[in-house]
mmCIF file of C-alpha atoms in Angstrom:
data_model
loop_
_atom_site.group_PDB
_atom_site.id
_atom_site.type_symbol
_atom_site.label_atom_id
_atom_site.label_comp_id
_atom_site.label_asym_id
_atom_site.label_seq_id
_atom_site.Cartn_x
_atom_site.Cartn_y
_atom_site.Cartn_z
ATOM 1 C CA UNK A 287 51.170 24.522 42.628
ATOM 2 C CA UNK A 288 49.461 27.627 44.030
ATOM 3 C CA UNK A 289 46.601 29.250 42.488
ATOM 4 C CA UNK A 290 46.120 32.809 43.368
ATOM 5 C CA UNK A 291 42.876 34.457 43.898
ATOM 6 C CA UNK A 292 41.387 37.990 44.257
ATOM 7 C CA UNK A 293 37.881 39.537 45.177
ATOM 8 C CA UNK A 294 36.297 42.597 43.192
ATOM 9 C CA UNK A 295 32.638 43.932 43.636
ATOM 10 C CA UNK A 296 30.729 44.320 40.098
ATOM 11 C CA UNK A 297 28.117 46.952 39.367
ATOM 12 C CA UNK A 298 25.696 43.773 40.099
ATOM 13 C CA UNK A 299 26.629 43.787 43.525
ATOM 14 C CA UNK A 300 27.770 40.331 43.562
ATOM 15 C CA UNK A 301 30.986 39.293 44.695
ATOM 16 C CA UNK A 302 33.684 37.348 42.023
ATOM 17 C CA UNK A 303 36.413 35.470 42.766
ATOM 18 C CA UNK A 304 39.167 34.805 40.230
ATOM 19 C CA UNK A 305 41.792 32.715 40.292
ATOM 20 C CA UNK A 306 44.692 32.040 38.036
ATOM 21 C CA UNK A 307 45.644 28.595 36.512
ATOM 22 C CA UNK A 308 49.260 27.686 36.787
ATOM 23 C CA UNK A 309 51.133 28.893 33.704
ATOM 24 C CA UNK A 310 54.080 26.976 34.953
ATOM 25 C CA UNK A 311 52.317 23.725 34.278
ATOM 26 C CA UNK A 312 52.900 22.783 30.678
ATOM 27 C CA UNK A 313 51.111 19.185 30.800
ATOM 28 C CA UNK A 314 47.359 19.611 29.593
ATOM 29 C CA UNK A 315 46.506 16.907 31.956
ATOM 30 C CA UNK A 316 47.393 18.729 35.051
ATOM 31 C CA UNK A 317 45.338 21.844 33.943
ATOM 32 C CA UNK A 318 42.476 19.355 33.150
ATOM 33 C CA UNK A 319 42.486 17.700 36.697
ATOM 34 C CA UNK A 320 42.302 21.183 38.159
ATOM 35 C CA UNK A 321 39.704 22.245 36.202
ATOM 36 C CA UNK A 322 37.738 18.921 36.742
ATOM 37 C CA UNK A 323 38.482 19.540 40.611
ATOM 38 C CA UNK A 324 36.994 23.060 40.552
ATOM 39 C CA UNK A 325 33.925 21.947 38.764
ATOM 40 C CA UNK A 326 33.333 19.155 41.449
ATOM 41 C CA UNK A 327 33.701 21.689 44.342
ATOM 42 C CA UNK A 328 31.370 23.860 42.628
ATOM 43 C CA UNK A 329 28.654 21.306 42.317
ATOM 44 C CA UNK A 330 29.262 20.777 46.162
ATOM 45 C CA UNK A 331 28.517 24.418 46.866
ATOM 46 C CA UNK A 332 25.004 24.160 44.787
ATOM 47 C CA UNK A 333 23.985 21.281 46.918
ATOM 48 C CA UNK A 334 24.543 23.559 49.679
ATOM 49 C CA UNK A 335 22.557 26.405 48.489
ATOM 50 C CA UNK A 336 20.216 27.917 51.220
ATOM 51 C CA UNK A 337 19.707 30.972 53.770
ATOM 52 C CA UNK A 338 22.420 29.699 55.918
ATOM 53 C CA UNK A 339 25.463 29.961 53.404
ATOM 54 C CA UNK A 340 26.668 32.482 51.343
ATOM 55 C CA UNK A 341 24.929 31.927 47.763
ATOM 56 C CA UNK A 342 27.605 30.956 44.757
ATOM 57 C CA UNK A 343 25.864 32.226 41.668
ATOM 58 C CA UNK A 344 27.933 30.663 38.719
ATOM 59 C CA UNK A 345 31.337 29.893 37.794
ATOM 60 C CA UNK A 346 33.355 29.739 34.135
ATOM 61 C CA UNK A 347 36.651 29.476 32.796
ATOM 62 C CA UNK A 348 38.325 31.361 30.156
ATOM 63 C CA UNK A 349 41.652 30.381 28.884
ATOM 64 C CA UNK A 350 44.139 30.657 31.925
ATOM 65 C CA UNK A 351 41.409 31.826 34.223
ATOM 66 C CA UNK A 352 38.310 30.659 36.368
ATOM 67 C CA UNK A 353 35.939 32.603 37.926
ATOM 68 C CA UNK A 354 33.150 31.914 40.620
ATOM 69 C CA UNK A 355 30.590 34.353 41.059
ATOM 70 C CA UNK A 356 29.462 34.734 45.212
ATOM 71 C CA UNK A 357 26.577 36.788 46.377
ATOM 72 C CA UNK A 358 28.142 40.021 48.154
ATOM 73 C CA UNK A 359 27.351 40.455 52.179
ATOM 74 C CA UNK A 360 27.433 43.925 53.745
ATOM 75 C CA UNK A 361 29.547 43.213 56.542
ATOM 76 C CA UNK A 362 31.278 40.392 58.762
ATOM 77 C CA UNK A 363 31.205 39.471 62.680
ATOM 78 C CA UNK A 364 34.900 40.432 62.811
ATOM 79 C CA UNK A 365 34.052 44.308 62.381
ATOM 80 C CA UNK A 366 30.673 43.930 64.460
ATOM 81 C CA UNK A 367 32.984 42.515 67.453
ATOM 82 C CA UNK A 368 35.361 45.417 67.247
ATOM 83 C CA UNK A 369 32.432 47.869 67.159
ATOM 84 C CA UNK A 370 30.063 46.368 69.744
ATOM 85 C CA UNK A 371 31.699 47.520 72.885
ATOM 86 C CA UNK A 372 31.859 51.302 71.650
ATOM 87 C CA UNK A 373 28.193 50.961 70.362
ATOM 88 C CA UNK A 374 27.099 49.887 73.871
ATOM 89 C CA UNK A 375 29.382 52.634 75.657
ATOM 90 C CA UNK A 376 31.456 49.518 77.170
ATOM 91 C CA UNK A 377 35.183 49.491 77.586
ATOM 92 C CA UNK A 378 36.086 46.082 76.340
ATOM 93 C CA UNK A 379 37.087 45.101 79.815
ATOM 94 C CA UNK A 380 33.950 46.180 81.345
ATOM 95 C CA UNK A 381 30.894 43.749 81.861
ATOM 96 C CA UNK A 382 28.027 43.954 79.000
ATOM 97 C CA UNK A 383 24.884 44.736 80.353
ATOM 98 C CA UNK A 384 21.416 42.670 79.931
ATOM 99 C CA UNK A 385 20.601 44.160 76.412
ATOM 100 C CA UNK A 386 24.077 43.650 74.927
ATOM 101 C CA UNK A 387 24.437 40.264 76.259
ATOM 102 C CA UNK A 388 20.573 39.268 74.803
ATOM 103 C CA UNK A 389 21.987 40.564 71.506
ATOM 104 C CA UNK A 390 24.918 38.599 71.560
ATOM 105 C CA UNK A 391 22.995 35.429 72.449
ATOM 106 C CA UNK A 392 20.654 35.867 69.470
ATOM 107 C CA UNK A 393 24.031 36.351 67.240
ATOM 108 C CA UNK A 394 25.854 33.108 68.610
ATOM 109 C CA UNK A 395 22.340 31.222 68.023
ATOM 110 C CA UNK A 396 22.202 32.214 64.494
ATOM 111 C CA UNK A 397 25.385 31.085 63.932
ATOM 112 C CA UNK A 398 25.085 27.769 65.444
ATOM 113 C CA UNK A 399 21.844 27.186 63.025
ATOM 114 C CA UNK A 400 24.057 28.023 60.009
ATOM 115 C CA UNK A 401 26.966 25.464 61.510
ATOM 116 C CA UNK A 402 24.154 22.832 62.214
ATOM 117 C CA UNK A 403 22.701 23.011 58.707
ATOM 118 C CA UNK A 404 26.170 21.910 57.127
ATOM 119 C CA UNK A 405 26.324 19.302 59.587
ATOM 120 C CA UNK A 406 22.890 17.817 59.316
ATOM 121 C CA UNK A 407 23.751 16.164 56.049
ATOM 122 C CA UNK A 408 23.759 12.214 55.767
ATOM 123 C CA UNK A 409 27.723 13.168 55.579
ATOM 124 C CA UNK A 410 28.203 16.299 57.395
ATOM 125 C CA UNK A 411 29.985 18.918 55.582
ATOM 126 C CA UNK A 412 33.087 20.166 57.320
ATOM 127 C CA UNK A 413 33.617 24.096 57.365
ATOM 128 C CA UNK A 414 37.182 23.797 58.309
ATOM 129 C CA UNK A 415 38.053 27.510 58.842
ATOM 130 C CA UNK A 416 35.366 29.215 60.871
ATOM 131 C CA UNK A 417 36.324 32.663 62.277
ATOM 132 C CA UNK A 418 34.604 35.706 62.725
ATOM 133 C CA UNK A 419 35.634 36.958 59.328
ATOM 134 C CA UNK A 420 34.262 34.209 57.506
ATOM 135 C CA UNK A 421 30.767 34.814 59.164
ATOM 136 C CA UNK A 422 29.192 37.548 57.234
ATOM 137 C CA UNK A 423 26.301 39.576 57.453
ATOM 138 C CA UNK A 424 23.703 39.085 54.705
ATOM 139 C CA UNK A 425 22.943 42.226 52.335
ATOM 140 C CA UNK A 426 19.413 41.733 52.028
ATOM 141 C CA UNK A 427 17.852 40.038 55.290
ATOM 142 C CA UNK A 428 14.879 37.933 54.952
ATOM 143 C CA UNK A 429 12.931 36.067 57.630
ATOM 144 C CA UNK A 430 15.225 38.198 60.597
ATOM 145 C CA UNK A 431 18.276 35.968 59.566
ATOM 146 C CA UNK A 432 21.340 38.405 59.404
ATOM 147 C CA UNK A 433 24.264 36.039 59.086
ATOM 148 C CA UNK A 434 25.557 33.342 56.657
ATOM 149 C CA UNK A 435 28.632 31.357 56.577
ATOM 150 C CA UNK A 436 31.382 32.173 53.958
ATOM 151 C CA UNK A 437 35.277 32.078 53.377
ATOM 152 C CA UNK A 438 35.127 28.660 51.990
ATOM 153 C CA UNK A 439 38.452 29.304 50.350
ATOM 154 C CA UNK A 440 41.045 26.108 49.505
ATOM 155 C CA UNK A 441 44.393 26.349 50.091
ATOM 156 C CA UNK A 442 44.726 26.094 46.695
ATOM 157 C CA UNK A 443 42.879 29.287 45.921
ATOM 158 C CA UNK A 444 39.163 27.730 44.716
ATOM 159 C CA UNK A 445 35.984 28.372 46.826
ATOM 160 C CA UNK A 446 35.285 25.107 48.613
ATOM 161 C CA UNK A 447 33.812 23.541 52.023
ATOM 162 C CA UNK A 448 36.456 20.901 51.976
ATOM 163 C CA UNK A 449 40.290 20.539 52.254
ATOM 164 C CA UNK A 450 42.904 19.606 54.239
ATOM 165 C CA UNK A 451 45.433 22.020 56.497
ATOM 166 C CA UNK A 452 42.836 24.785 56.464
ATOM 167 C CA UNK A 453 41.776 26.882 59.385
ATOM 168 C CA UNK A 454 43.117 30.184 61.540
ATOM 169 C CA UNK A 455 45.494 28.675 64.410
ATOM 170 C CA UNK A 456 43.325 30.686 66.879
ATOM 171 C CA UNK A 457 40.294 28.771 65.847
ATOM 172 C CA UNK A 458 41.882 25.467 64.907
ATOM 173 C CA UNK A 459 40.762 22.224 66.842
ATOM 174 C CA UNK A 460 43.981 20.516 68.548
ATOM 175 C CA UNK A 461 43.026 17.539 66.959
ATOM 176 C CA UNK A 462 43.794 19.573 63.361
ATOM 177 C CA UNK A 463 46.487 20.720 64.542
ATOM 178 C CA UNK A 464 48.210 17.247 66.032
ATOM 179 C CA UNK A 465 47.762 15.789 62.572
ATOM 180 C CA UNK A 466 45.153 13.153 64.214
ATOM 181 C CA UNK A 467 41.566 11.653 62.848
ATOM 182 C CA UNK A 468 39.047 14.119 63.397
ATOM 183 C CA UNK A 469 35.126 15.019 62.082
ATOM 184 C CA UNK A 470 32.726 17.758 61.598
ATOM 185 C CA UNK A 471 33.526 18.736 65.291
ATOM 186 C CA UNK A 472 36.106 20.509 64.571
ATOM 187 C CA UNK A 473 33.938 22.972 63.445
ATOM 188 C CA UNK A 474 32.086 22.653 67.306
ATOM 189 C CA UNK A 475 35.559 23.745 68.713
ATOM 190 C CA UNK A 476 35.690 26.888 66.440
ATOM 191 C CA UNK A 477 32.423 27.986 67.261
ATOM 192 C CA UNK A 478 33.482 27.740 71.202
ATOM 193 C CA UNK A 479 36.564 30.234 70.313
ATOM 194 C CA UNK A 480 34.162 32.408 68.512
ATOM 195 C CA UNK A 481 31.702 32.419 71.373
ATOM 196 C CA UNK A 482 34.906 33.581 73.250
ATOM 197 C CA UNK A 483 34.972 36.382 71.333
ATOM 198 C CA UNK A 484 31.177 37.350 71.409
ATOM 199 C CA UNK A 485 30.810 36.954 74.979
ATOM 200 C CA UNK A 486 34.415 38.029 75.981
ATOM 201 C CA UNK A 487 34.972 35.136 77.601
ATOM 202 C CA UNK A 488 38.320 33.459 78.884
ATOM 203 C CA UNK A 489 37.934 29.871 78.981
ATOM 204 C CA UNK A 490 41.338 29.065 80.158
ATOM 205 C CA UNK A 491 40.180 31.085 83.588
ATOM 206 C CA UNK A 492 38.889 28.419 85.754
ATOM 207 C CA UNK A 493 36.725 30.801 88.034
ATOM 208 C CA UNK A 494 33.275 31.156 86.825
ATOM 209 C CA UNK A 495 32.946 34.757 85.192
ATOM 210 C CA UNK A 496 29.854 37.101 85.484
ATOM 211 C CA UNK A 497 28.719 40.364 83.706
ATOM 212 C CA UNK A 498 27.167 41.717 86.591
ATOM 213 C CA UNK A 499 27.862 42.423 90.107
ATOM 214 C CA UNK A 500 23.979 42.937 91.178
ATOM 215 C CA UNK A 501 22.174 41.120 88.868
ATOM 216 C CA UNK A 502 21.950 37.393 89.754
ATOM 217 C CA UNK A 503 19.595 36.368 86.832
ATOM 218 C CA UNK A 504 21.845 37.499 84.420
ATOM 219 C CA UNK A 505 24.613 36.074 86.135
ATOM 220 C CA UNK A 506 23.532 32.595 85.902
ATOM 221 C CA UNK A 507 22.880 32.769 82.060
ATOM 222 C CA UNK A 508 26.475 33.695 81.883
ATOM 223 C CA UNK A 509 27.606 30.814 83.994
ATOM 224 C CA UNK A 510 25.466 28.612 82.010
ATOM 225 C CA UNK A 511 26.834 29.736 78.455
ATOM 226 C CA UNK A 512 30.239 29.374 79.735
ATOM 227 C CA UNK A 513 29.506 25.940 80.793
ATOM 228 C CA UNK A 514 28.212 24.872 77.400
ATOM 229 C CA UNK A 515 31.294 26.707 75.516
ATOM 230 C CA UNK A 516 34.026 24.610 77.666
ATOM 231 C CA UNK A 517 32.075 21.683 76.787
ATOM 232 C CA UNK A 518 32.385 22.497 72.891
ATOM 233 C CA UNK A 519 36.149 22.901 73.453
ATOM 234 C CA UNK A 520 36.565 19.493 74.947
ATOM 235 C CA UNK A 521 40.054 17.536 74.288
ATOM 236 C CA UNK A 522 41.308 15.086 73.999
ATOM 237 C CA UNK A 523 37.937 13.612 74.197
ATOM 238 C CA UNK A 524 36.679 15.578 71.305
ATOM 239 C CA UNK A 525 34.249 12.969 70.523
ATOM 240 C CA UNK A 526 32.197 14.057 73.675
ATOM 241 C CA UNK A 527 31.635 17.683 72.407
ATOM 242 C CA UNK A 528 27.975 18.346 71.860
ATOM 243 C CA UNK A 529 26.599 18.751 68.448
ATOM 244 C CA UNK A 530 25.207 22.426 67.197
ATOM 245 C CA UNK A 531 21.689 20.926 67.415
ATOM 246 C CA UNK A 532 22.362 20.149 71.371
ATOM 247 C CA UNK A 533 23.726 23.422 72.103
ATOM 248 C CA UNK A 534 20.655 24.826 70.352
ATOM 249 C CA UNK A 535 18.265 23.085 72.711
ATOM 250 C CA UNK A 536 20.083 24.965 75.875
ATOM 251 C CA UNK A 537 19.315 28.389 74.550
ATOM 252 C CA UNK A 538 16.180 29.020 76.791
ATOM 253 C CA UNK A 539 19.166 28.285 79.656
ATOM 254 C CA UNK A 540 21.564 30.929 78.724
ATOM 255 C CA UNK A 541 19.672 33.596 77.108
ATOM 256 C CA UNK A 542 18.616 36.273 79.151
ATOM 257 C CA UNK A 543 15.310 37.918 79.374
ATOM 258 C CA UNK A 544 15.007 41.417 78.449
ATOM 259 C CA UNK A 545 13.006 42.236 81.395
ATOM 260 C CA UNK A 546 16.274 41.945 83.362
ATOM 261 C CA UNK A 547 17.007 45.353 84.512
ATOM 262 C CA UNK A 548 20.589 46.627 83.158
#
């Protein structure tokens, strides 16, 4: 039973996701069950409505289709990472200067805050599909916040923050791949992999990496951040991974000062 979903931009500058109910299901009870689950998922989205996640504007059902209307964002982290070296005049294999590293630190901090919002609930909400394509840039920036979490598309096709067997393999925690018990710290693992992309790290390389051959202060920040990212990817002792709030407490230890010369 596979539902289809497509996304379109409307004249109101909002995003609508349309799903098609399965036509091969003649049993009305099955269709009713699916619609009931969709409504429950929509209710969950309303509970997490905030500046940290893409807003869900409304939902409705007509005959054999359901619609969920969502906020439209202007870009994604995936596109930003693709263009970032070019913007700073850097080849992908070359080290960052302190300005690019500082901006990258701020980007990573905002993403940590977004995920911490989901994890702060009494029953933490697990995103399960964190990756650069699902980290979006707000169309209307408020309070200097640029990034929001999106991409909560369930494998059935409707918009959700929960589900099983989800996530891009590159960013998926080993405990999910191995089908063993896990909790919200699967998102911490995904954040570590996203951090690798943002900072051009290779966490499989055991030797400390540095961005500068003549800037020791910058190198100290880089080494500290690398240690943090390694701790976020711990396995099999995944329960020892730090929470987002713990990583945020160390921000001052790995963010570089712009007073450092490039």
